[in-house]
Short mmCIF file of C-alpha atoms in Angstrom, two decimals:
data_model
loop_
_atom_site.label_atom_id
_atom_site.label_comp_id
_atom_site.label_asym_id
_atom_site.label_seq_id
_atom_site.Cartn_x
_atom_site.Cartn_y
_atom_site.Cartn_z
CA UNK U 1 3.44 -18.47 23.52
CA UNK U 2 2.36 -17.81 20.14
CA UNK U 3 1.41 -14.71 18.30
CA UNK U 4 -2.37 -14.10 17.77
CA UNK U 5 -2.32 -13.30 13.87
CA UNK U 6 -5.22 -11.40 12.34
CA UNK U 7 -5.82 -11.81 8.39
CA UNK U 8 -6.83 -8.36 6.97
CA UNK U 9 -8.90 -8.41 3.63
CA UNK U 10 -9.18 -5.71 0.94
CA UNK U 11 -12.78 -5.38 1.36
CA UNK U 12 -13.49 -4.93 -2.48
CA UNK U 13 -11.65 -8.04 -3.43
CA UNK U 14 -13.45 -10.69 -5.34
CA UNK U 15 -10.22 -12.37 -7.31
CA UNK U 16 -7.13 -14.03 -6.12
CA UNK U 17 -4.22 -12.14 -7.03
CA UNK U 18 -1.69 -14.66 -5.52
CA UNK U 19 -0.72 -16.56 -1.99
CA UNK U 20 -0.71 -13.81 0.05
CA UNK U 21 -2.41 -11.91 2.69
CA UNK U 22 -3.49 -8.24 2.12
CA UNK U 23 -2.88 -8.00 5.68
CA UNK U 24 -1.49 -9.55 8.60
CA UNK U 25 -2.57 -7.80 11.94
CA UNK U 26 -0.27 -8.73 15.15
CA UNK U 27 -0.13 -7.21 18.43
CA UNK U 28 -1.81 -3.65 16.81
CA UNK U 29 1.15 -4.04 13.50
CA UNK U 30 -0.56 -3.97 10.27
CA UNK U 31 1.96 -5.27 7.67
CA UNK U 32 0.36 -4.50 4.78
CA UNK U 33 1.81 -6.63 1.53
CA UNK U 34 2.75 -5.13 -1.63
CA UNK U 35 -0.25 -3.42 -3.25
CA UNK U 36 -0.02 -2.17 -6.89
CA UNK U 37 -2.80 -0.70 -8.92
CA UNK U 38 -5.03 -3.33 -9.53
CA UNK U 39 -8.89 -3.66 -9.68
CA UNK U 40 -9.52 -5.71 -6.77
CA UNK U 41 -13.38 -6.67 -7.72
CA UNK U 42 -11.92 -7.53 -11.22
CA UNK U 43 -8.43 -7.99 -10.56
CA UNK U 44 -7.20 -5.72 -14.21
CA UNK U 45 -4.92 -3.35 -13.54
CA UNK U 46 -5.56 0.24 -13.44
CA UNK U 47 -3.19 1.88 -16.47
CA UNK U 48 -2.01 5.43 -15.64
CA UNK U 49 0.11 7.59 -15.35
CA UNK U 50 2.37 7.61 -12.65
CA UNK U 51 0.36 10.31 -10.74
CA UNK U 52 -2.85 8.01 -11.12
CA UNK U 53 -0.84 4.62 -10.51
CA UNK U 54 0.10 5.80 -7.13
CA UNK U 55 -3.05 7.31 -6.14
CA UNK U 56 -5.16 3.67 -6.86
CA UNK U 57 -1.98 1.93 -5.38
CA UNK U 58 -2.76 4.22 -1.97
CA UNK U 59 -6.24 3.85 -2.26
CA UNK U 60 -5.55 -0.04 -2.15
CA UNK U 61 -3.57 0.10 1.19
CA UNK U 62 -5.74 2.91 2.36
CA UNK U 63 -8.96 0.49 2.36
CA UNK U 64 -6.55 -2.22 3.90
CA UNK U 65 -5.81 0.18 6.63
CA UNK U 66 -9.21 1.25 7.16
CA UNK U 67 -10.44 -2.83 7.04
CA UNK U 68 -8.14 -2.89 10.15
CA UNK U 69 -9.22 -0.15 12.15
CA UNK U 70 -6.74 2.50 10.99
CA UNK U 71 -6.02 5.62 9.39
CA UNK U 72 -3.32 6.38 6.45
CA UNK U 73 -1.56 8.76 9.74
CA UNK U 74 -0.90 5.34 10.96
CA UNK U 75 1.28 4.50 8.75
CA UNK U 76 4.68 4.53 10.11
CA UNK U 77 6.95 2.95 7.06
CA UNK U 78 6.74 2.29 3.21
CA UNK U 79 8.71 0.63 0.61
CA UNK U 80 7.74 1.73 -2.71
CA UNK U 81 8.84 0.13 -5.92
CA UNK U 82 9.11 2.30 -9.52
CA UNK U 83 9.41 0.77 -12.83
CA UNK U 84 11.08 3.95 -13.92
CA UNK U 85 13.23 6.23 -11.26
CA UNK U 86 12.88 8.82 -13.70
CA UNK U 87 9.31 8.88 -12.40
CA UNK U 88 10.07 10.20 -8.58
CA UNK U 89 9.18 13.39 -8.58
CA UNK U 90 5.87 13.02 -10.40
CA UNK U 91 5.33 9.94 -7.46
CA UNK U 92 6.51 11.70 -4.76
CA UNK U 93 4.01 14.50 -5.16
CA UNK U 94 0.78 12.04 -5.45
CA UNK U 95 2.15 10.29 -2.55
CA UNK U 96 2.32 13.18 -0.28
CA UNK U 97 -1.14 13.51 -0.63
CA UNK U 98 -2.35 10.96 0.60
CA UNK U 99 -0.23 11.70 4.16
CA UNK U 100 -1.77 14.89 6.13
CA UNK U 101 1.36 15.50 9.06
CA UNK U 102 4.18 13.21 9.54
CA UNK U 103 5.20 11.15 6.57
CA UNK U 104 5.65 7.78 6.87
CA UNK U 105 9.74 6.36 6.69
CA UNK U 106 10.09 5.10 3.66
CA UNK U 107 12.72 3.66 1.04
CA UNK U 108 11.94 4.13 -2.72
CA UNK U 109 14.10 1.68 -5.70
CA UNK U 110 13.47 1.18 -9.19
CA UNK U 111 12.34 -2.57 -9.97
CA UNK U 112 11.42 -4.85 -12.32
CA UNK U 113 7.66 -5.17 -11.87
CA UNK U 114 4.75 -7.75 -13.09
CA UNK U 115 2.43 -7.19 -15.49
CA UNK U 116 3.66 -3.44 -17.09
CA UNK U 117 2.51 -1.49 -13.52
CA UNK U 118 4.83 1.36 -12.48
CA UNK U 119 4.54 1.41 -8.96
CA UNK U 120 4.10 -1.09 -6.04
CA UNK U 121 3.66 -0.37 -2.28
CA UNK U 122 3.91 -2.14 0.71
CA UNK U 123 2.92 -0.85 4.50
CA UNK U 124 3.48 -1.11 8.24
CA UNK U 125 0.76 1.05 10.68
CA UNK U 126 0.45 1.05 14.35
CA UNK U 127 -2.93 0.30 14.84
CA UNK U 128 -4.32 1.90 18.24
CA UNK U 129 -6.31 -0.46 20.27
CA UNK U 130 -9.84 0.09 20.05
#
């Protein structure tokens, strides 16, 4: 038996960014792939501050979410890559925003990341069936 895989889109993208999918929707799972904060109808990234970095980075998944049927609460787990730890607390308090009642799990590291971004994101939601 195999799965039935669902390719999600970021509906404002008009560039390729890589060989990915923004999403991959299987059996109501949205893995949602890394999402930094980048310009989707342009693809230039969005320079910020760490507070701003995150909010266009959530704003990406958010629209991912949305393009599957979901809602940020769905979110059930992040990982969430920093450029600079020292920038946590400033990113943890944009971040919270976004997430009304439960937070989603989540693991937090410092990386190395492409092109001078401080943060990166990736996603898992529970989609509920329609």
């Amino acid at each position: 038996m195999s799965l039935m895989i669902q390719e999600i889109f970021h509906p404002a993208k008009k560039v390729s960014t890589g060989a990915y999918s923004a999403g991959l929707l299987i059996d109501g799972w949205l893995f949602v792939s890394g999402q930094g904060p980048v310009d989707l109808s342009t693809g230039g990234i969005l320079r910020g501050s760490i507070e701003e970095e995150t909010a266009a980075t959530l704003n990406n998944i958010k629209k991912i979410v949305e393009e599957a049927g979901g809602r940020m609460e769905d979110i059930v787990k992040c990982t969430v890559h920093l450029s600079d730890i020292v920038d946590f607390d400033r990113y943890d308090v944009a971040y919270a925003s976004f997430f009304s009642a439960v937070k989603p799990a989540r693991t937090t590291v410092q990386s190395v990341l492409s092109d001078g971004i401080k943060i990166e994101i990736d996603a898992i939601a529970k989609i509920k069936a329609k």
